[in-house]
Structures are given as C-alpha cells and as structure tokens.
mmCIF file of C-alpha atoms and ligand atoms in Angstrom:
data_model
loop_
_atom_site.group_PDB
_atom_site.id
_atom_site.type_symbol
_atom_site.label_atom_id
_atom_site.label_comp_id
_atom_site.label_asym_id
_atom_site.label_seq_id
_atom_site.Cartn_x
_atom_site.Cartn_y
_atom_site.Cartn_z
ATOM 1 C CA UNK C 1 -15.784 -12.626 -1.757
ATOM 2 C CA UNK C 2 -15.004 -15.855 0.109
ATOM 3 C CA UNK C 3 -16.156 -16.464 3.653
ATOM 4 C CA UNK C 4 -13.589 -19.281 3.871
ATOM 5 C CA UNK C 5 -10.317 -19.447 5.820
ATOM 6 C CA UNK C 6 -8.579 -16.138 6.324
ATOM 7 C CA UNK C 7 -4.841 -15.825 5.844
ATOM 8 C CA UNK C 8 -2.817 -13.350 7.849
ATOM 9 C CA UNK C 9 -3.068 -10.212 5.749
ATOM 10 C CA UNK C 10 -2.089 -6.808 7.031
ATOM 11 C CA UNK C 11 -5.775 -5.963 7.356
ATOM 12 C CA UNK C 12 -6.894 -8.850 9.524
ATOM 13 C CA UNK C 13 -3.864 -9.044 11.811
ATOM 14 C CA UNK C 14 -5.348 -7.351 14.856
ATOM 15 C CA UNK C 15 -4.768 -3.783 13.730
ATOM 16 C CA UNK C 16 -6.659 -1.305 15.811
ATOM 17 C CA UNK C 17 -7.441 1.801 13.734
ATOM 18 C CA UNK C 18 -7.832 4.952 15.728
ATOM 19 C CA UNK C 19 -5.688 3.796 18.644
ATOM 20 C CA UNK C 20 -2.045 4.399 19.408
ATOM 21 C CA UNK C 21 0.288 1.937 17.631
ATOM 22 C CA UNK C 22 -0.857 -1.551 18.570
ATOM 23 C CA UNK C 23 1.874 -3.576 20.359
ATOM 24 C CA UNK C 24 0.756 -6.610 18.342
ATOM 25 C CA UNK C 25 2.085 -4.863 15.232
ATOM 26 C CA UNK C 26 5.483 -6.081 16.394
ATOM 27 C CA UNK C 27 4.372 -9.659 15.704
ATOM 28 C CA UNK C 28 3.068 -8.950 12.242
ATOM 29 C CA UNK C 29 4.896 -10.318 9.251
ATOM 30 C CA UNK C 30 5.516 -8.113 6.204
ATOM 31 C CA UNK C 31 3.161 -8.643 3.261
ATOM 32 C CA UNK C 32 4.887 -10.544 0.453
ATOM 33 C CA UNK C 33 4.162 -11.315 -3.195
ATOM 34 C CA UNK C 34 3.175 -14.843 -2.203
ATOM 35 C CA UNK C 35 0.812 -13.670 0.530
ATOM 36 C CA UNK C 36 -0.879 -11.414 -2.050
ATOM 37 C CA UNK C 37 -1.179 -14.336 -4.487
ATOM 38 C CA UNK C 38 -2.617 -16.413 -1.659
ATOM 39 C CA UNK C 39 -5.156 -13.688 -0.891
ATOM 40 C CA UNK C 40 -6.283 -13.795 -4.510
ATOM 41 C CA UNK C 41 -6.552 -17.579 -4.389
ATOM 42 C CA UNK C 42 -8.687 -17.382 -1.252
ATOM 43 C CA UNK C 43 -10.815 -14.486 -2.516
ATOM 44 C CA UNK C 44 -9.578 -12.179 0.274
ATOM 45 C CA UNK C 45 -9.857 -8.566 -0.949
ATOM 46 C CA UNK C 46 -6.576 -6.642 -1.096
ATOM 47 C CA UNK C 47 -6.556 -3.071 0.267
ATOM 48 C CA UNK C 48 -4.029 -0.684 -1.244
ATOM 49 C CA UNK C 49 -3.564 3.015 -0.595
ATOM 50 C CA UNK C 50 -1.051 5.654 -1.609
ATOM 51 C CA UNK C 51 1.225 7.310 0.916
ATOM 52 C CA UNK C 52 3.790 9.981 0.271
ATOM 53 C CA UNK C 53 5.440 10.830 3.538
ATOM 54 C CA UNK C 54 6.305 9.501 6.994
ATOM 55 C CA UNK C 55 2.981 10.356 8.714
ATOM 56 C CA UNK C 56 0.809 8.940 5.929
ATOM 57 C CA UNK C 57 2.915 5.758 5.967
ATOM 58 C CA UNK C 58 2.242 5.469 9.697
ATOM 59 C CA UNK C 59 -1.479 5.897 9.071
ATOM 60 C CA UNK C 60 -1.464 3.201 6.372
ATOM 61 C CA UNK C 61 0.514 0.883 8.660
ATOM 62 C CA UNK C 62 -1.810 1.370 11.602
ATOM 63 C CA UNK C 63 -4.931 1.107 9.440
ATOM 64 C CA UNK C 64 -3.698 -2.292 8.264
ATOM 65 C CA UNK C 65 -3.627 -1.982 4.467
ATOM 66 C CA UNK C 66 -1.866 -4.656 2.433
ATOM 67 C CA UNK C 67 -0.033 -2.553 -0.176
ATOM 68 C CA UNK C 68 1.221 1.039 -0.007
ATOM 69 C CA UNK C 69 1.971 2.805 -3.265
ATOM 70 C CA UNK C 70 4.152 5.884 -3.419
ATOM 71 C CA UNK C 71 2.155 6.989 -6.439
ATOM 72 C CA UNK C 72 3.212 9.665 -8.851
ATOM 73 C CA UNK C 73 -0.199 11.198 -8.055
ATOM 74 C CA UNK C 74 1.950 12.815 -5.335
ATOM 75 C CA UNK C 75 3.059 15.176 -8.116
ATOM 76 C CA UNK C 76 -0.395 16.763 -7.826
ATOM 77 C CA UNK C 77 -1.527 15.989 -4.282
ATOM 78 C CA UNK C 78 1.740 16.817 -2.503
ATOM 79 C CA UNK C 79 3.970 18.793 -4.854
ATOM 80 C CA UNK C 80 1.327 20.944 -6.530
ATOM 81 C CA UNK C 81 2.131 20.130 -10.167
ATOM 82 C CA UNK C 82 -0.778 20.311 -12.625
ATOM 83 C CA UNK C 83 -0.323 16.647 -13.638
ATOM 84 C CA UNK C 84 1.824 13.611 -12.815
ATOM 85 C CA UNK C 85 4.147 14.282 -15.751
ATOM 86 C CA UNK C 86 6.672 16.762 -14.252
ATOM 87 C CA UNK C 87 7.627 14.842 -11.095
ATOM 88 C CA UNK C 88 11.280 13.758 -11.109
ATOM 89 C CA UNK C 89 12.956 10.551 -9.967
ATOM 90 C CA UNK C 90 14.703 12.500 -7.173
ATOM 91 C CA UNK C 91 11.395 13.887 -5.893
ATOM 92 C CA UNK C 92 9.783 10.449 -5.955
ATOM 93 C CA UNK C 93 12.799 8.894 -4.200
ATOM 94 C CA UNK C 94 12.637 11.447 -1.421
ATOM 95 C CA UNK C 95 8.928 10.725 -0.850
ATOM 96 C CA UNK C 96 9.422 6.947 -1.082
ATOM 97 C CA UNK C 97 12.307 6.974 1.414
ATOM 98 C CA UNK C 98 10.149 8.894 3.887
ATOM 99 C CA UNK C 99 7.343 6.351 3.459
ATOM 100 C CA UNK C 100 9.827 3.498 3.976
ATOM 101 C CA UNK C 101 10.827 5.006 7.326
ATOM 102 C CA UNK C 102 7.206 4.928 8.470
ATOM 103 C CA UNK C 103 6.217 1.525 7.079
ATOM 104 C CA UNK C 104 6.902 -2.014 8.213
ATOM 105 C CA UNK C 105 4.113 -4.408 7.273
ATOM 106 C CA UNK C 106 2.488 -3.501 3.919
ATOM 107 C CA UNK C 107 4.287 -4.164 0.635
ATOM 108 C CA UNK C 108 5.871 -0.894 -0.528
ATOM 109 C CA UNK C 109 5.578 -0.117 -4.240
ATOM 110 C CA UNK C 110 7.260 2.910 -5.843
ATOM 111 C CA UNK C 111 5.834 4.485 -9.001
ATOM 112 C CA UNK C 112 8.397 5.020 -11.760
ATOM 113 C CA UNK C 113 7.752 8.573 -12.968
ATOM 114 C CA UNK C 114 7.168 9.610 -16.574
ATOM 115 C CA UNK C 115 10.414 9.694 -18.566
ATOM 116 C CA UNK C 116 12.362 7.493 -16.167
ATOM 117 C CA UNK C 117 11.839 4.078 -17.811
ATOM 118 C CA UNK C 118 10.489 4.385 -21.362
ATOM 119 C CA UNK C 119 13.725 4.948 -23.320
ATOM 120 C CA UNK C 120 15.402 1.564 -22.885
ATOM 121 C CA UNK C 121 15.497 -1.557 -20.732
ATOM 122 C CA UNK C 122 18.765 -0.256 -19.251
ATOM 123 C CA UNK C 123 17.124 3.027 -18.211
ATOM 124 C CA UNK C 124 14.149 1.150 -16.722
ATOM 125 C CA UNK C 125 16.326 -1.257 -14.716
ATOM 126 C CA UNK C 126 18.620 1.542 -13.486
ATOM 127 C CA UNK C 127 15.655 3.623 -12.264
ATOM 128 C CA UNK C 128 13.950 0.642 -10.655
ATOM 129 C CA UNK C 129 17.195 -0.223 -8.841
ATOM 130 C CA UNK C 130 17.313 3.296 -7.383
ATOM 131 C CA UNK C 131 13.809 2.841 -5.940
ATOM 132 C CA UNK C 132 14.927 -0.370 -4.256
ATOM 133 C CA UNK C 133 18.442 0.674 -3.170
ATOM 134 C CA UNK C 134 17.928 4.317 -2.254
ATOM 135 C CA UNK C 135 14.295 4.351 -1.081
ATOM 136 C CA UNK C 136 13.849 0.771 0.156
ATOM 137 C CA UNK C 137 10.865 -0.067 -2.075
ATOM 138 C CA UNK C 138 9.861 -3.727 -2.343
ATOM 139 C CA UNK C 139 8.574 -3.328 -5.902
ATOM 140 C CA UNK C 140 8.004 -0.719 -8.608
ATOM 141 C CA UNK C 141 5.015 0.191 -10.779
ATOM 142 C CA UNK C 142 5.028 1.372 -14.363
ATOM 143 C CA UNK C 143 2.228 2.460 -16.687
ATOM 144 C CA UNK C 144 0.852 1.201 -20.003
ATOM 145 C CA UNK C 145 1.229 -1.834 -22.201
ATOM 146 C CA UNK C 146 3.127 -1.472 -25.507
ATOM 147 C CA UNK C 147 6.817 -0.724 -24.946
ATOM 148 C CA UNK C 148 6.303 -0.820 -21.161
ATOM 149 C CA UNK C 149 5.809 -4.579 -21.430
ATOM 150 C CA UNK C 150 9.467 -5.058 -22.422
ATOM 151 C CA UNK C 151 10.575 -2.628 -19.686
ATOM 152 C CA UNK C 152 8.578 -4.638 -17.137
ATOM 153 C CA UNK C 153 10.181 -7.862 -18.377
ATOM 154 C CA UNK C 154 13.671 -6.356 -18.060
ATOM 155 C CA UNK C 155 13.054 -5.080 -14.515
ATOM 156 C CA UNK C 156 11.615 -8.432 -13.437
ATOM 157 C CA UNK C 157 14.665 -10.176 -14.983
ATOM 158 C CA UNK C 158 16.838 -7.878 -12.859
ATOM 159 C CA UNK C 159 15.134 -9.264 -9.758
ATOM 160 C CA UNK C 160 12.747 -6.428 -8.980
ATOM 161 C CA UNK C 161 9.005 -7.158 -8.718
ATOM 162 C CA UNK C 162 6.851 -5.048 -11.054
ATOM 163 C CA UNK C 163 3.232 -3.961 -10.829
ATOM 164 C CA UNK C 164 1.614 -3.009 -14.150
ATOM 165 C CA UNK C 165 -1.030 -0.314 -14.701
ATOM 166 C CA UNK C 166 -3.527 -0.294 -17.592
ATOM 167 C CA UNK C 167 -6.682 1.548 -18.625
ATOM 168 C CA UNK C 168 -6.391 5.211 -17.778
ATOM 169 C CA UNK C 169 -2.662 5.801 -17.476
ATOM 170 C CA UNK C 170 -2.285 9.401 -16.264
ATOM 171 C CA UNK C 171 1.337 9.770 -17.468
ATOM 172 C CA UNK C 172 0.078 9.529 -21.056
ATOM 173 C CA UNK C 173 -3.385 11.007 -20.507
ATOM 174 C CA UNK C 174 -2.891 13.528 -23.332
ATOM 175 C CA UNK C 175 -2.445 10.723 -25.853
ATOM 176 C CA UNK C 176 -5.547 9.017 -24.432
ATOM 177 C CA UNK C 177 -7.670 12.123 -24.993
ATOM 178 C CA UNK C 178 -7.495 13.400 -21.409
ATOM 179 C CA UNK C 179 -8.332 12.047 -17.979
ATOM 180 C CA UNK C 180 -11.209 9.883 -19.120
ATOM 181 C CA UNK C 181 -12.275 6.302 -18.675
ATOM 182 C CA UNK C 182 -10.808 3.814 -21.143
ATOM 183 C CA UNK C 183 -12.097 0.700 -22.882
ATOM 184 C CA UNK C 184 -15.580 1.944 -23.620
ATOM 185 C CA UNK C 185 -15.443 0.748 -27.210
ATOM 186 C CA UNK C 186 -14.856 -2.912 -28.050
ATOM 187 C CA UNK C 187 -11.610 -2.029 -29.875
ATOM 188 C CA UNK C 188 -10.169 -0.020 -27.002
ATOM 189 C CA UNK C 189 -11.365 -2.648 -24.499
ATOM 190 C CA UNK C 190 -9.454 -5.301 -26.459
ATOM 191 C CA UNK C 191 -6.318 -3.154 -26.250
ATOM 192 C CA UNK C 192 -6.694 -2.915 -22.474
ATOM 193 C CA UNK C 193 -7.186 -6.697 -22.264
ATOM 194 C CA UNK C 194 -4.108 -7.307 -24.437
ATOM 195 C CA UNK C 195 -2.013 -4.890 -22.354
ATOM 196 C CA UNK C 196 -2.987 -6.651 -19.132
ATOM 197 C CA UNK C 197 -2.280 -10.119 -20.519
ATOM 198 C CA UNK C 198 1.067 -8.989 -21.944
ATOM 199 C CA UNK C 199 2.115 -7.451 -18.609
ATOM 200 C CA UNK C 200 1.222 -10.657 -16.803
ATOM 201 C CA UNK C 201 3.199 -12.688 -19.359
ATOM 202 C CA UNK C 202 6.148 -10.313 -18.821
ATOM 203 C CA UNK C 203 6.204 -11.307 -15.148
ATOM 204 C CA UNK C 204 4.250 -8.538 -13.377
ATOM 205 C CA UNK C 205 3.133 -9.772 -9.972
ATOM 206 C CA UNK C 206 0.017 -7.576 -9.998
ATOM 207 C CA UNK C 207 -1.763 -5.112 -12.277
ATOM 208 C CA UNK C 208 -3.704 -1.920 -11.562
ATOM 209 C CA UNK C 209 -6.842 -1.343 -13.667
ATOM 210 C CA UNK C 210 -7.800 2.328 -13.711
ATOM 211 C CA UNK C 211 -11.079 3.830 -14.931
ATOM 212 C CA UNK C 212 -12.423 1.051 -17.136
ATOM 213 C CA UNK C 213 -15.989 -0.262 -17.392
ATOM 214 C CA UNK C 214 -16.854 -3.162 -15.076
ATOM 215 C CA UNK C 215 -17.777 -5.220 -18.146
ATOM 216 C CA UNK C 216 -14.205 -5.021 -19.381
ATOM 217 C CA UNK C 217 -12.847 -5.856 -15.932
ATOM 218 C CA UNK C 218 -15.096 -8.913 -15.750
ATOM 219 C CA UNK C 219 -13.731 -10.183 -19.047
ATOM 220 C CA UNK C 220 -10.049 -9.698 -18.142
ATOM 221 C CA UNK C 221 -10.425 -11.081 -14.615
ATOM 222 C CA UNK C 222 -11.335 -14.448 -16.080
ATOM 223 C CA UNK C 223 -8.036 -14.561 -17.963
ATOM 224 C CA UNK C 224 -5.550 -13.244 -15.405
ATOM 225 C CA UNK C 225 -3.841 -15.208 -12.672
ATOM 226 C CA UNK C 226 -2.090 -12.319 -10.880
ATOM 227 C CA UNK C 227 -3.908 -10.104 -8.362
ATOM 228 C CA UNK C 228 -5.653 -7.157 -9.999
ATOM 229 C CA UNK C 229 -6.116 -3.938 -8.043
ATOM 230 C CA UNK C 230 -8.881 -1.682 -9.291
ATOM 231 C CA UNK C 231 -9.462 2.048 -9.147
ATOM 232 C CA UNK C 232 -12.657 2.906 -10.968
ATOM 233 C CA UNK C 233 -12.760 -0.595 -12.501
ATOM 234 C CA UNK C 234 -15.769 -2.023 -10.680
ATOM 235 C CA UNK C 235 -16.090 -4.585 -7.900
ATOM 236 C CA UNK C 236 -14.695 -7.681 -9.643
ATOM 237 C CA UNK C 237 -11.001 -6.942 -9.082
ATOM 238 C CA UNK C 238 -8.991 -8.702 -6.369
ATOM 239 C CA UNK C 239 -8.481 -5.458 -4.497
ATOM 240 C CA UNK C 240 -9.064 -1.715 -4.584
ATOM 241 C CA UNK C 241 -6.759 1.291 -4.354
ATOM 242 C CA UNK C 242 -7.503 4.928 -3.653
ATOM 243 C CA UNK C 243 -5.257 7.949 -3.336
ATOM 244 C CA UNK C 244 -4.726 8.872 0.331
ATOM 245 C CA UNK C 245 -5.430 12.576 -0.245
ATOM 246 C CA UNK C 246 -8.646 11.789 -2.143
ATOM 247 C CA UNK C 247 -10.147 9.288 0.285
ATOM 248 C CA UNK C 248 -9.401 11.468 3.291
ATOM 249 C CA UNK C 249 -10.522 14.707 1.638
ATOM 250 C CA UNK C 250 -7.126 16.439 1.871
ATOM 251 C CA UNK C 251 -6.704 17.248 -1.835
ATOM 252 C CA UNK C 252 -8.910 20.111 -2.974
ATOM 253 C CA UNK C 253 -8.478 19.548 -6.729
ATOM 254 C CA UNK C 254 -10.857 17.681 -9.008
ATOM 255 C CA UNK C 255 -11.930 14.252 -7.750
ATOM 256 C CA UNK C 256 -12.675 11.476 -10.237
ATOM 257 C CA UNK C 257 -16.044 9.702 -10.176
ATOM 258 C CA UNK C 258 -14.502 6.631 -8.522
ATOM 259 C CA UNK C 259 -13.296 8.536 -5.470
ATOM 260 C CA UNK C 260 -15.164 7.839 -2.260
ATOM 261 C CA UNK C 261 -14.534 10.340 0.529
ATOM 262 C CA UNK C 262 -14.152 8.670 3.922
ATOM 263 C CA UNK C 263 -13.227 11.848 5.811
ATOM 264 C CA UNK C 264 -12.922 15.600 5.371
ATOM 265 C CA UNK C 265 -9.472 16.094 6.809
ATOM 266 C CA UNK C 266 -8.707 19.311 4.909
ATOM 267 C CA UNK C 267 -11.691 21.011 6.537
ATOM 268 C CA UNK C 268 -10.393 19.981 9.949
ATOM 269 C CA UNK C 269 -6.867 21.132 9.110
ATOM 270 C CA UNK C 270 -8.110 24.562 8.013
ATOM 271 C CA UNK C 271 -10.265 24.844 11.151
ATOM 272 C CA UNK C 272 -7.312 23.895 13.366
ATOM 273 C CA UNK C 273 -4.861 26.339 11.801
ATOM 274 C CA UNK C 274 -7.534 29.058 11.791
ATOM 275 C CA UNK C 275 -8.178 28.512 15.512
ATOM 276 C CA UNK C 276 -4.422 28.758 16.189
ATOM 277 C CA UNK C 277 -4.111 32.024 14.245
ATOM 278 C CA UNK C 278 -7.120 33.449 16.110
ATOM 279 C CA UNK C 279 -5.587 32.451 19.452
ATOM 280 C CA UNK C 280 -2.284 34.104 18.551
ATOM 281 C CA UNK C 281 -4.031 37.313 17.525
ATOM 282 C CA UNK C 282 -6.151 37.338 20.702
ATOM 283 C CA UNK C 283 -3.082 36.448 22.856
ATOM 284 C CA UNK C 284 -4.851 33.312 24.063
ATOM 285 C CA UNK C 285 -1.833 31.228 23.036
ATOM 286 C CA UNK C 286 0.579 30.338 24.581
ATOM 287 C CA UNK C 287 -0.824 29.613 28.041
ATOM 288 C CA UNK C 288 1.319 28.900 31.115
ATOM 289 C CA UNK C 289 1.308 25.142 30.493
ATOM 290 C CA UNK C 290 2.924 25.650 27.078
ATOM 291 C CA UNK C 291 6.010 27.376 28.546
ATOM 292 C CA UNK C 292 9.166 26.478 30.466
ATOM 293 C CA UNK C 293 10.071 27.647 33.966
ATOM 294 C CA UNK C 294 13.310 28.428 35.765
ATOM 295 C CA UNK C 295 14.127 27.498 39.350
ATOM 296 C CA UNK C 296 13.570 30.639 41.536
ATOM 297 C CA UNK C 297 17.217 30.708 42.760
ATOM 298 C CA UNK C 298 18.526 30.557 39.191
ATOM 299 C CA UNK C 299 16.171 33.358 38.174
ATOM 300 C CA UNK C 300 17.360 35.421 41.144
ATOM 301 C CA UNK C 301 21.008 34.829 40.242
ATOM 302 C CA UNK C 302 20.361 35.809 36.625
ATOM 303 C CA UNK C 303 18.800 39.084 37.700
ATOM 304 C CA UNK C 304 21.697 39.803 40.074
ATOM 305 C CA UNK C 305 24.325 39.147 37.405
ATOM 306 C CA UNK C 306 22.500 41.422 34.978
ATOM 307 C CA UNK C 307 22.091 44.163 37.577
ATOM 308 C CA UNK C 308 25.785 44.032 38.538
ATOM 309 C CA UNK C 309 26.705 44.471 34.867
ATOM 310 C CA UNK C 310 24.818 47.817 34.702
HETATM 311 O O1 KIV G 1 -0.123 7.474 -8.782
HETATM 312 C C1 KIV G 1 -1.074 6.878 -8.250
HETATM 313 O O2 KIV G 1 -1.582 7.272 -7.194
HETATM 314 C C2 KIV G 1 -1.583 5.677 -8.912
HETATM 315 C C3 KIV G 1 -2.832 5.057 -8.356
HETATM 316 C C4 KIV G 1 -3.992 5.816 -8.833
HETATM 317 C C5 KIV G 1 -2.926 3.631 -8.707
HETATM 318 O O3 KIV G 1 -1.026 5.242 -9.871
#
C-alpha cells in the first residue's frame, strides 16, 4: 500500500492501544463515507472489526479502527445460536444501541438480519430506518446480490448508506452448499463479480468480500471504485475485517481458515473466573480492602440500640 500522504483515519490519529482512554480522542473527527473513499484513493488500508456490546465498542474505539460492524455473527458469538439465521431485528437493535453508546469515532454499520429486508423495498427501508433511528447506526449492511441489489438501491434512495456483502453470505449458506469459500469455478466467480458490480451500481458505499479466492478479488478490484473490505478474500482489498470474538480468541466454536488469532482472551477469562471461585471456596476473598467500614461511634450506637431492644 501507499507510503504517500496519510489522511486522518481513526487508526493513525494518535490512538494509544493498551492505555486508558487517550485525551486526544476528544479531538478526533468521526470517520465518514468520504474519508473512507479518500483512504481508498490514497491506498490507506481500512481496518474494520465487529463489536456487539458497550465494552467491545470501547475497545474498538481505543484501538483506533475505522469501521465497526454490529455483525449478525453476534447471533453465534454472543447469543449462542447455531447460525446467523435466527437472530431477530430486536436482538440486533439492542446490541447495536449498546455499541453506539460506546463508540464515537469509527463509522458504525448495523447488519440487517436474515428475513428483515428480503421481502420488499418497503420492508428493507423500514428495517434500515430502525437501525438508524433506534440504534444510532451510520449505515447498514445487507448480504448477497440478486434481489438484495434492489433492496440496497431502495435503502440508499431513502438516505441511508449501505454496505454490500458478496461471496460467502452466511445468511444463505445452506443454498450455497454450506460455510465454504465461493467463486472457485469461473462461473461462480463471474456471479460474485456481477453481484459486486451491481451493488456498487445500486449505490453501496462499500462492499465486503467474504471467503473468495484472491484471484477473483484481484479481478473485481480492478473494476470497483468503492472501498472493498475483505475477510478471507486475500490481500488486494482496500481493507480487512475480522470478527472481534475470533481475533481475540473469545469464541470457542469453529474458526474459519481466514481467522488470525491475536490473543487468547477466553483462556484468560476462564483462568480469572476460576481463580475467583477458588478464592471464594478457600475464604481468601473478600479481604479487608474489599469491604466497607463504619465509624466506631456509629458501630457502638448500633450495638446499644440493638441491646436495648432485647
Ligand atoms: O456478521 C459479521 O460479522 C459479518 C462479517 C464477517 C463481515 O458479516
């Protein structure tokens, strides 16, 4: 990527990962659609991560990512469903609103869940409006080409920015033959290319490419003007996204080949809770510094009142 002039992205604006919230965060400007387009133009990689609650939003903010997605992967990583299909609009809105409360700088994108936008343009616009009005999202994401292209166009016409998502689209994984990479035959690759071009023509400001061969990505990248965010789509995309629970090692379910683990947080969480339980059982917790005291005269008076009652 370019070594040229850097624009003020969330990632290069003096964030200080690992420290307490940096006072300079107060001077940061929120990431916008135009700053993302500018990043693409300058070859500045875009970092996107999912977040599903207030603390993970705070982590994403402090770490300085550019885009936060309240992904419907939360169905599995947070809500324990076997796939992304069952999660409801209400559940997603609750998670997105919590993320909004913890987020200031990155662009906030809410994932429209399965069944909440496919039926008609009216249904798609109404659901997208809820994500903006009730949860404070800046944009929404929907999956697939085909009929989703018209839904994307309708939402964009209603004034809400839309991110597309092609390749492996987990909401319709059954129809795709399971959770497997897409575009590995020339015919299927052409479909992915067509879907991406159609979503861009419909007005999507960005498109996620999931689990497609790098060769296919290379071909589409030459034809698209909007920023492309990859997940298992090779290095040629304008940015990369990973699921928070995957990259930090919190989710203990199956991890796709494209997941890179940057931490083993679940192990640390289990160790911490285990140590607490051991302390409770051994009466090592609480210690004096964890308790509250009473002024001696108040304690004395309490005892006297109780004694006089007997
Ligand atoms: O739901 C999700 O987390 C996603 C990302 C994988 C892009 O759609």
